[in-house]
Amino acid sequence: MIEFIPLPNAAPTAGLVLRLGKTEERYLRLTHVFEDSVYAMWVGEPEQARYARRPVRKLLQELKQLATDPSATWGRIALPAALSNQPPKGSERALALDAAWNLISPLVKSFELESNLTRSMFTSSIRERAVASQTSFITLQRLILRYYYFGGTRLALLPLPRGTQPGQASSYNVVVIDKGVPRPPKRRGRQPILATELGANEFLVGEDDIEDMLNSLKASLRKGPTYKSTAYEDYLAGTFRRRHPDIHAEYIAGKRVEPVTVRQFRYYIDSRARLSEDLAKNLRTYERNPGYMGSVYAAGPGEVYEIDATGGRLYLVSPDDPPVLIGQPTIYLLIDRWSRFVVSAYMSLRPPSYEEARLALLIAFTSREKRFRGLGVDIDDERWPVGRVPAVICSDRGSEFIGNSMEQAVVDDLRIELTPLPPLCPDGKAIVERLIREIKRRMAASKLKGTYADRPIDPHTKHAARTAKVAAVHTLAEAYRNLIEIITDHNNRPHSSLRRRRILTQAGIEPTPRNAYLWGLKQISGLRSPPLTEADYRRLLLSVDTASISNGVLRYKSRPYLPENEAAFDLAAKSTARARQIDIRLDRTNPYEIEVPTSRGDWALFRITDGAASELAGLTLDEEEALTSQNARLWARAEHQALIERVAAKSPKTVPPKKNSVRATVVDKQRQLAIRAQETANLKDTLTGQSPPPHPAPSLGQTTQKDDWQEIEEQERLRNLERIRQHRSKR
């Protein structure tokens, strides 16, 4: 409440207040009085001193005209009780008051000159004083405005009692008075960068929203280890969507910025969340980066690739009925060091070997659309472009990477420099190591059945791994689909290291690995490159196999192939009615074309027939619109779009059919290895578009054998029970 004391017939002096209006009162305080002009500022409740504006110039004639209004009255405004209490000498409040006055006293003296009160001089004077005193500009500006707001008294520099904290309902009901006109509640803080494109964010967080954040976090923690960023996405896709469906729909449609930012979410979680011991154990935090050193260097994209293999923290089952537990897969990753673009990702159940690593290399340099359509992955070469053969491949000292096969194929045949790292030197390929950590985190956060978050080294993590083993329901193909979705999201979301590359900002390229990789291949010159052509590398990576040819038709895996070039027509013309075997070269994961080496320069090329090719038809992905802007806007737009896609993916659209979760059967090691090999072979068949062979129905003999096996197991169980009873009777 403003306490106004009228002073009739008062002369305009600094510190006096002119009250205007009858129903809605306004208060104009004079801060400086000169010969032909004055400087004044609008004032109101003490709480609004934080939002005070710079004193503005008014002519004396204009001031006299305002004072002639019937509702105008000169007077004073009493100081708030907190400021009228003079602190005892030598107390902490007195020392703080003296320190604040020493900061602004040079400015107060400087502003006695009218020329220093102009907009430019007022701001520059405060900035110069802030630099000289090593004080924040905002702090110094608010102190000087508080001094004038409360009438030019040193007591105005005393701190006011704390009001309601952000997030409390009453903090949004404060009526701000601007020139005497009440304003509705306003969202605090800066507007996001995209506000100029998508509109200002006017959403106010209330108590119900904070409660939803806390409940969403706890729900995520009950499911397992969770990061705050993951819980934030779950909140936007879940409880926020249900409480504010219209705002959520506009956000998903890309018509507005994030109504609740991740920074707000973390603030309320940190200040309000009270977690039990069990839930607190599942709250994960990122390890702080000690600082960007730039020690891992590449001149441009396609120069240095890092390759590594890791065991996925995921248990898989076979597609049999009932399913059989087949263990954990091995994930192969190939990433470009300069752009952080993931060139290849491959998942296998076979033991690590050069054959598996070679398949990961081949996947990097061939069409994604043809390769992954059989897996049901909605991907194409636009969203995940085909990679370029590198000049250098950096690997660790795994057996599949430093063996004779890898050295002969990569170094001798492909003429690619292979640089294995010294022992105990994982930071030499820090980029792929960080990618592996992120993929394992994302897999655990996706709540896939059979996944676990941490390495099993203590009782809690070992229990989580055992639980995941029992809950496994996904096959190798399903896990591979999830891996590709994570890789695609990584390639199309902004990366902090690319934000530091000013060459991308100058070119207007969004700081995503995909955009940086494609732009760098076209624009950056002088990069090291391998000596052979792309066609040569593709041929050298092709697998060797045999096929049959007869009557001008080449047949491979019961599929017909017809000649495509002159060398193939010559080979077909020489074929007879009796089929004969020939050596061929092909990409096992993409058998649309088959090449036959010939003594001449060109190899014979055979292409699959249209009827057989129809078996390889798959899905396509809508092209993603490229955005153009500069520096921070590029980052914000890319991050905004990536977050929308993740939240939209988590938002329920249709209720998925419940999968029949039958507990997997644990079998002996020999049978498990056989099933692992068969499951990996089925995955490769799926990558080529071939349907895996149907599981044969059990014959009568097999049924009898299964029944005999169950009967033997039941007899063994009864014998064990009898031994237990006998042991108890002896006691």
CSV table of N, CA, C and O in Angstrom, one decimal, residues 177-271:
chain,number,residue,atom,x,y,z
A,177,ILE,N,2.6,-1.9,-12.3
A,177,ILE,CA,2.1,-0.6,-12.7
A,177,ILE,C,3.1,0.1,-13.6
A,177,ILE,O,4.2,0.3,-13.2
A,178,ASP,N,2.7,0.3,-14.8
A,178,ASP,CA,3.6,1.0,-15.8
A,178,ASP,C,2.8,2.3,-16.2
A,178,ASP,O,1.8,2.3,-16.9
A,179,LYS,N,3.4,3.4,-15.8
A,179,LYS,CA,2.8,4.7,-16.0
A,179,LYS,C,1.3,4.8,-15.5
A,179,LYS,O,0.4,5.4,-16.1
A,180,GLY,N,1.1,4.1,-14.4
A,180,GLY,CA,-0.2,4.2,-13.7
A,180,GLY,C,-1.2,3.2,-14.2
A,180,GLY,O,-2.3,3.1,-13.7
A,181,VAL,N,-0.8,2.4,-15.3
A,181,VAL,CA,-1.8,1.5,-15.9
A,181,VAL,C,-1.4,0.1,-15.5
A,181,VAL,O,-0.3,-0.4,-15.7
A,182,PRO,N,-2.3,-0.7,-14.8
A,182,PRO,CA,-2.0,-2.0,-14.4
A,182,PRO,C,-1.8,-2.9,-15.5
A,182,PRO,O,-2.5,-2.9,-16.6
A,183,ARG,N,-0.8,-3.8,-15.4
A,183,ARG,CA,-0.5,-4.8,-16.4
A,183,ARG,C,-0.8,-6.2,-15.9
A,183,ARG,O,-0.7,-6.5,-14.7
A,184,PRO,N,-1.2,-7.1,-16.8
A,184,PRO,CA,-1.5,-8.5,-16.3
A,184,PRO,C,-0.2,-9.2,-15.9
A,184,PRO,O,0.9,-8.7,-16.3
A,185,PRO,N,-0.3,-10.3,-15.2
A,185,PRO,CA,0.9,-11.0,-14.8
A,185,PRO,C,1.8,-11.4,-16.0
A,185,PRO,O,1.2,-11.7,-17.1
A,186,LYS,N,3.1,-11.4,-15.9
A,186,LYS,CA,4.0,-11.6,-17.0
A,186,LYS,C,5.0,-12.7,-16.6
A,186,LYS,O,5.4,-12.8,-15.5
A,187,ARG,N,5.3,-13.5,-17.6
A,187,ARG,CA,6.3,-14.5,-17.4
A,187,ARG,C,7.7,-13.9,-17.2
A,187,ARG,O,8.1,-12.9,-17.8
A,188,ARG,N,8.4,-14.4,-16.2
A,188,ARG,CA,9.7,-13.9,-15.8
A,188,ARG,C,10.8,-14.4,-16.7
A,188,ARG,O,10.7,-15.5,-17.3
A,189,GLY,N,11.9,-13.7,-16.8
A,189,GLY,CA,13.1,-14.2,-17.5
A,189,GLY,C,13.1,-13.8,-19.0
A,189,GLY,O,12.1,-13.2,-19.5
A,190,ARG,N,14.2,-14.1,-19.6
A,190,ARG,CA,14.3,-13.8,-21.0
A,190,ARG,C,13.5,-14.7,-21.9
A,190,ARG,O,13.2,-15.8,-21.6
A,191,GLN,N,13.1,-14.2,-23.0
A,191,GLN,CA,12.4,-15.0,-24.0
A,191,GLN,C,13.4,-15.8,-24.8
A,191,GLN,O,14.5,-15.4,-25.0
A,192,PRO,N,12.9,-17.0,-25.3
A,192,PRO,CA,13.9,-17.8,-26.1
A,192,PRO,C,14.2,-17.2,-27.4
A,192,PRO,O,13.5,-16.2,-27.9
A,193,ILE,N,15.3,-17.7,-28.0
A,193,ILE,CA,15.7,-17.1,-29.3
A,193,ILE,C,14.7,-17.2,-30.4
A,193,ILE,O,14.5,-16.4,-31.2
A,194,LEU,N,13.9,-18.3,-30.4
A,194,LEU,CA,12.9,-18.5,-31.4
A,194,LEU,C,11.6,-17.8,-31.2
A,194,LEU,O,10.6,-18.0,-31.9
A,195,ALA,N,11.6,-16.9,-30.2
A,195,ALA,CA,10.3,-16.2,-29.9
A,195,ALA,C,10.0,-15.3,-31.1
A,195,ALA,O,8.8,-15.0,-31.3
A,196,THR,N,11.0,-14.8,-31.8
A,196,THR,CA,10.7,-13.9,-32.9
A,196,THR,C,10.1,-14.6,-34.1
A,196,THR,O,9.4,-14.0,-34.9
A,197,GLU,N,10.2,-16.0,-34.1
A,197,GLU,CA,9.6,-16.8,-35.2
A,197,GLU,C,8.3,-17.4,-34.8
A,197,GLU,O,7.4,-17.5,-35.5
A,198,LEU,N,8.3,-18.0,-33.5
A,198,LEU,CA,7.2,-18.7,-33.1
A,198,LEU,C,6.3,-18.0,-32.0
A,198,LEU,O,5.3,-18.5,-31.6
A,199,GLY,N,6.7,-16.8,-31.7
A,199,GLY,CA,5.9,-16.0,-30.7
A,199,GLY,C,6.5,-16.1,-29.3
A,199,GLY,O,7.2,-17.1,-29.0
A,200,ALA,N,6.2,-15.1,-28.5
A,200,ALA,CA,6.7,-15.1,-27.2
A,200,ALA,C,6.0,-16.2,-26.3
A,200,ALA,O,4.9,-16.6,-26.6
A,201,ASN,N,6.8,-16.6,-25.3
A,201,ASN,CA,6.3,-17.7,-24.4
A,201,ASN,C,5.6,-17.0,-23.2
A,201,ASN,O,6.3,-16.4,-22.4
A,202,GLU,N,4.3,-17.0,-23.1
A,202,GLU,CA,3.6,-16.4,-22.0
A,202,GLU,C,3.0,-17.4,-21.0
A,202,GLU,O,2.2,-17.0,-20.2
A,203,PHE,N,3.5,-18.7,-21.1
A,203,PHE,CA,2.9,-19.7,-20.2
A,203,PHE,C,3.5,-19.5,-18.8
A,203,PHE,O,4.8,-19.3,-18.7
A,204,LEU,N,2.7,-19.5,-17.8
A,204,LEU,CA,3.1,-19.3,-16.4
A,204,LEU,C,3.0,-20.6,-15.7
A,204,LEU,O,1.9,-21.3,-15.7
A,205,VAL,N,4.0,-21.0,-15.0
A,205,VAL,CA,4.0,-22.3,-14.2
A,205,VAL,C,3.4,-22.0,-12.9
A,205,VAL,O,3.7,-21.1,-12.1
A,206,GLY,N,2.3,-22.8,-12.6
A,206,GLY,CA,1.6,-22.8,-11.3
A,206,GLY,C,2.0,-23.9,-10.4
A,206,GLY,O,2.8,-24.8,-10.8
A,207,GLU,N,1.3,-24.0,-9.3
A,207,GLU,CA,1.6,-25.0,-8.3
A,207,GLU,C,1.2,-26.4,-8.9
A,207,GLU,O,1.9,-27.4,-8.6
A,208,ASP,N,0.1,-26.4,-9.6
A,208,ASP,CA,-0.3,-27.7,-10.2
A,208,ASP,C,0.8,-28.2,-11.2
A,208,ASP,O,1.0,-29.5,-11.2
A,209,ASP,N,1.3,-27.3,-12.0
A,209,ASP,CA,2.4,-27.8,-12.9
A,209,ASP,C,3.6,-28.3,-12.2
A,209,ASP,O,4.2,-29.2,-12.6
A,210,ILE,N,4.0,-27.6,-11.1
A,210,ILE,CA,5.2,-28.1,-10.3
A,210,ILE,C,4.9,-29.4,-9.7
A,210,ILE,O,5.8,-30.3,-9.7
A,211,GLU,N,3.7,-29.6,-9.2
A,211,GLU,CA,3.3,-30.9,-8.7
A,211,GLU,C,3.4,-32.0,-9.8
A,211,GLU,O,3.8,-33.2,-9.5
A,212,ASP,N,3.0,-31.7,-11.0
A,212,ASP,CA,3.1,-32.6,-12.1
A,212,ASP,C,4.5,-33.0,-12.4
A,212,ASP,O,4.8,-34.1,-12.7
A,213,MET,N,5.4,-32.0,-12.4
A,213,MET,CA,6.8,-32.2,-12.6
A,213,MET,C,7.4,-33.2,-11.6
A,213,MET,O,8.1,-34.2,-12.0
A,214,LEU,N,7.1,-33.0,-10.3
A,214,LEU,CA,7.6,-33.9,-9.3
A,214,LEU,C,7.0,-35.3,-9.5
A,214,LEU,O,7.8,-36.3,-9.3
A,215,ASN,N,5.7,-35.4,-9.7
A,215,ASN,CA,5.1,-36.7,-9.9
A,215,ASN,C,5.7,-37.4,-11.1
A,215,ASN,O,5.9,-38.7,-11.1
A,216,SER,N,5.9,-36.7,-12.2
A,216,SER,CA,6.5,-37.3,-13.4
A,216,SER,C,7.9,-37.8,-13.2
A,216,SER,O,8.3,-38.9,-13.6
A,217,LEU,N,8.7,-37.0,-12.4
A,217,LEU,CA,10.1,-37.5,-12.1
A,217,LEU,C,10.0,-38.7,-11.3
A,217,LEU,O,10.8,-39.7,-11.5
A,218,LYS,N,9.2,-38.8,-10.3
A,218,LYS,CA,9.1,-40.0,-9.4
A,218,LYS,C,8.6,-41.2,-10.2
A,218,LYS,O,9.1,-42.3,-9.9
A,219,ALA,N,7.7,-41.0,-11.1
A,219,ALA,CA,7.2,-42.1,-11.9
A,219,ALA,C,8.3,-42.6,-12.8
A,219,ALA,O,8.5,-43.8,-13.0
A,220,SER,N,9.2,-41.8,-13.3
A,220,SER,CA,10.3,-42.2,-14.2
A,220,SER,C,11.3,-42.9,-13.3
A,220,SER,O,11.9,-43.9,-13.8
A,221,LEU,N,11.6,-42.4,-12.1
A,221,LEU,CA,12.6,-43.1,-11.2
A,221,LEU,C,12.1,-44.4,-10.8
A,221,LEU,O,12.9,-45.3,-10.5
A,222,ARG,N,10.8,-44.6,-10.6
A,222,ARG,CA,10.3,-45.9,-10.2
A,222,ARG,C,10.6,-47.0,-11.3
A,222,ARG,O,10.7,-48.2,-10.9
A,223,LYS,N,10.7,-46.6,-12.5
A,223,LYS,CA,10.9,-47.5,-13.6
A,223,LYS,C,12.3,-47.9,-13.7
A,223,LYS,O,12.6,-48.9,-14.4
A,224,GLY,N,13.2,-47.1,-13.2
A,224,GLY,CA,14.7,-47.4,-13.3
A,224,GLY,C,15.5,-46.1,-13.3
A,224,GLY,O,15.0,-45.0,-13.2
A,225,PRO,N,16.8,-46.3,-13.6
A,225,PRO,CA,17.7,-45.1,-13.6
A,225,PRO,C,17.3,-44.1,-14.7
A,225,PRO,O,16.9,-44.5,-15.8
A,226,THR,N,17.2,-42.8,-14.3
A,226,THR,CA,16.7,-41.8,-15.1
A,226,THR,C,17.5,-40.5,-15.0
A,226,THR,O,17.9,-40.2,-13.9
A,227,TYR,N,17.7,-39.8,-16.1
A,227,TYR,CA,18.3,-38.5,-16.1
A,227,TYR,C,17.2,-37.5,-16.1
A,227,TYR,O,16.1,-37.7,-16.5
A,228,LYS,N,17.6,-36.3,-15.6
A,228,LYS,CA,16.6,-35.2,-15.5
A,228,LYS,C,16.1,-34.8,-16.9
A,228,LYS,O,14.9,-34.5,-17.1
A,229,SER,N,17.0,-34.8,-17.9
A,229,SER,CA,16.6,-34.5,-19.2
A,229,SER,C,15.6,-35.5,-19.8
A,229,SER,O,14.6,-35.1,-20.5
A,230,THR,N,15.7,-36.7,-19.5
A,230,THR,CA,14.8,-37.8,-19.9
A,230,THR,C,13.5,-37.6,-19.2
A,230,THR,O,12.4,-37.7,-19.8
A,231,ALA,N,13.5,-37.3,-17.9
A,231,ALA,CA,12.3,-37.1,-17.1
A,231,ALA,C,11.6,-35.8,-17.6
A,231,ALA,O,10.3,-35.8,-17.6
A,232,TYR,N,12.3,-34.8,-18.1
A,232,TYR,CA,11.7,-33.6,-18.6
A,232,TYR,C,10.9,-34.0,-19.9
A,232,TYR,O,9.8,-33.5,-20.1
A,233,GLU,N,11.5,-34.8,-20.8
A,233,GLU,CA,10.8,-35.2,-22.0
A,233,GLU,C,9.5,-36.0,-21.6
A,233,GLU,O,8.5,-35.8,-22.3
A,234,ASP,N,9.6,-36.9,-20.6
A,234,ASP,CA,8.5,-37.7,-20.2
A,234,ASP,C,7.4,-36.8,-19.7
A,234,ASP,O,6.2,-37.0,-19.9
A,235,TYR,N,7.8,-35.7,-19.0
A,235,TYR,CA,6.8,-34.8,-18.4
A,235,TYR,C,6.0,-34.0,-19.5
A,235,TYR,O,4.8,-33.9,-19.5
A,236,LEU,N,6.8,-33.5,-20.5
A,236,LEU,CA,6.1,-32.8,-21.6
A,236,LEU,C,5.2,-33.8,-22.4
A,236,LEU,O,4.1,-33.4,-22.8
A,237,ALA,N,5.6,-35.0,-22.5
A,237,ALA,CA,4.8,-36.0,-23.3
A,237,ALA,C,3.7,-36.6,-22.5
A,237,ALA,O,2.7,-37.1,-23.1
A,238,GLY,N,3.7,-36.5,-21.2
A,238,GLY,CA,2.7,-37.1,-20.3
A,238,GLY,C,1.8,-36.2,-19.6
A,238,GLY,O,0.8,-35.7,-20.1
A,239,THR,N,2.2,-35.8,-18.4
A,239,THR,CA,1.3,-35.0,-17.5
A,239,THR,C,1.1,-33.6,-18.1
A,239,THR,O,0.0,-33.1,-17.9
A,240,PHE,N,2.1,-33.0,-18.7
A,240,PHE,CA,1.8,-31.7,-19.3
A,240,PHE,C,0.8,-31.8,-20.4
A,240,PHE,O,-0.1,-30.9,-20.6
A,241,ARG,N,0.9,-32.8,-21.2
A,241,ARG,CA,-0.1,-33.0,-22.3
A,241,ARG,C,-1.5,-33.2,-21.8
A,241,ARG,O,-2.4,-32.6,-22.4
A,242,ARG,N,-1.6,-33.9,-20.7
A,242,ARG,CA,-3.0,-34.1,-20.2
A,242,ARG,C,-3.5,-32.9,-19.5
A,242,ARG,O,-4.7,-32.6,-19.6
A,243,ARG,N,-2.7,-32.1,-18.9
A,243,ARG,CA,-3.2,-30.9,-18.2
A,243,ARG,C,-3.4,-29.7,-19.2
A,243,ARG,O,-4.3,-28.9,-19.0
A,244,HIS,N,-2.6,-29.6,-20.2
A,244,HIS,CA,-2.7,-28.5,-21.2
A,244,HIS,C,-2.7,-29.1,-22.6
A,244,HIS,O,-1.7,-28.9,-23.3
A,245,PRO,N,-3.8,-29.7,-23.0
A,245,PRO,CA,-3.8,-30.4,-24.3
A,245,PRO,C,-3.6,-29.4,-25.5
A,245,PRO,O,-3.0,-29.7,-26.5
A,246,ASP,N,-4.3,-28.2,-25.4
A,246,ASP,CA,-4.2,-27.3,-26.5
A,246,ASP,C,-2.8,-26.8,-26.7
A,246,ASP,O,-2.3,-26.7,-27.8
A,247,ILE,N,-2.1,-26.4,-25.6
A,247,ILE,CA,-0.8,-25.9,-25.7
A,247,ILE,C,0.2,-26.9,-26.2
A,247,ILE,O,1.1,-26.7,-27.0
A,248,HIS,N,0.0,-28.2,-25.7
A,248,HIS,CA,0.8,-29.3,-26.1
A,248,HIS,C,0.6,-29.5,-27.6
A,248,HIS,O,1.6,-29.8,-28.3
A,249,ALA,N,-0.6,-29.5,-28.1
A,249,ALA,CA,-0.8,-29.7,-29.5
A,249,ALA,C,-0.2,-28.6,-30.4
A,249,ALA,O,0.4,-28.9,-31.4
A,250,GLU,N,-0.2,-27.4,-30.0
A,250,GLU,CA,0.5,-26.3,-30.7
A,250,GLU,C,2.0,-26.5,-30.7
A,250,GLU,O,2.7,-26.3,-31.7
A,251,TYR,N,2.5,-27.0,-29.6
A,251,TYR,CA,4.0,-27.2,-29.5
A,251,TYR,C,4.4,-28.3,-30.4
A,251,TYR,O,5.4,-28.2,-31.1
A,252,ILE,N,3.7,-29.4,-30.4
A,252,ILE,CA,4.0,-30.6,-31.2
A,252,ILE,C,3.9,-30.2,-32.7
A,252,ILE,O,4.7,-30.6,-33.5
A,253,ALA,N,2.9,-29.3,-33.0
A,253,ALA,CA,2.8,-28.9,-34.4
A,253,ALA,C,3.8,-27.9,-34.8
A,253,ALA,O,3.9,-27.4,-36.0
A,254,GLY,N,4.7,-27.5,-33.9
A,254,GLY,CA,5.8,-26.5,-34.2
A,254,GLY,C,5.3,-25.1,-34.3
A,254,GLY,O,6.0,-24.2,-34.9
A,255,LYS,N,4.2,-24.8,-33.6
A,255,LYS,CA,3.6,-23.4,-33.7
A,255,LYS,C,4.0,-22.5,-32.5
A,255,LYS,O,3.6,-21.4,-32.4
A,256,ARG,N,4.7,-23.1,-31.5
A,256,ARG,CA,5.1,-22.3,-30.4
A,256,ARG,C,6.4,-23.0,-29.8
A,256,ARG,O,6.7,-24.1,-30.0
A,257,VAL,N,7.1,-22.2,-28.9
A,257,VAL,CA,8.3,-22.7,-28.3
A,257,VAL,C,7.9,-23.6,-27.1
A,257,VAL,O,6.7,-23.7,-26.8
A,258,GLU,N,8.9,-24.2,-26.5
A,258,GLU,CA,8.7,-25.0,-25.3
A,258,GLU,C,8.0,-24.2,-24.2
A,258,GLU,O,8.5,-23.2,-23.7
A,259,PRO,N,6.8,-24.6,-23.8
A,259,PRO,CA,6.1,-23.8,-22.7
A,259,PRO,C,6.8,-23.9,-21.4
A,259,PRO,O,6.8,-22.9,-20.6
A,260,VAL,N,7.4,-25.0,-21.1
A,260,VAL,CA,8.2,-25.2,-19.9
A,260,VAL,C,9.6,-25.6,-20.4
A,260,VAL,O,9.7,-26.6,-21.1
A,261,THR,N,10.6,-24.9,-20.0
A,261,THR,CA,12.0,-25.2,-20.5
A,261,THR,C,12.6,-26.2,-19.6
A,261,THR,O,12.2,-26.4,-18.4
A,262,VAL,N,13.7,-26.8,-20.1
A,262,VAL,CA,14.4,-27.8,-19.3
A,262,VAL,C,15.1,-27.1,-18.1
A,262,VAL,O,15.2,-27.8,-17.0
A,263,ARG,N,15.4,-25.9,-18.2
A,263,ARG,CA,16.0,-25.2,-17.1
A,263,ARG,C,15.0,-24.9,-16.0
A,263,ARG,O,15.3,-25.1,-14.8
A,264,GLN,N,13.8,-24.6,-16.4
A,264,GLN,CA,12.7,-24.5,-15.4
A,264,GLN,C,12.5,-25.8,-14.7
A,264,GLN,O,12.3,-25.9,-13.4
A,265,PHE,N,12.4,-26.9,-15.5
A,265,PHE,CA,12.1,-28.2,-14.9
A,265,PHE,C,13.2,-28.6,-13.9
A,265,PHE,O,12.9,-29.0,-12.8
A,266,ARG,N,14.5,-28.3,-14.2
A,266,ARG,CA,15.5,-28.7,-13.3
A,266,ARG,C,15.5,-27.8,-12.0
A,266,ARG,O,15.8,-28.2,-10.9
A,267,TYR,N,15.1,-26.5,-12.2
A,267,TYR,CA,15.0,-25.6,-11.0
A,267,TYR,C,14.0,-26.1,-10.0
A,267,TYR,O,14.3,-26.2,-8.8
A,268,TYR,N,12.8,-26.4,-10.5
A,268,TYR,CA,11.8,-26.9,-9.6
A,268,TYR,C,12.1,-28.2,-9.0
A,268,TYR,O,11.7,-28.5,-7.8
A,269,ILE,N,12.7,-29.1,-9.8
A,269,ILE,CA,13.1,-30.4,-9.3
A,269,ILE,C,14.1,-30.3,-8.1
A,269,ILE,O,14.0,-30.9,-7.1
A,270,ASP,N,15.1,-29.4,-8.4
A,270,ASP,CA,16.2,-29.3,-7.4
A,270,ASP,C,15.7,-28.6,-6.1
A,270,ASP,O,16.2,-28.9,-5.0
A,271,SER,N,14.7,-27.7,-6.2
A,271,SER,CA,14.2,-26.9,-5.1
A,271,SER,C,13.1,-27.6,-4.4
A,271,SER,O,12.9,-27.3,-3.2
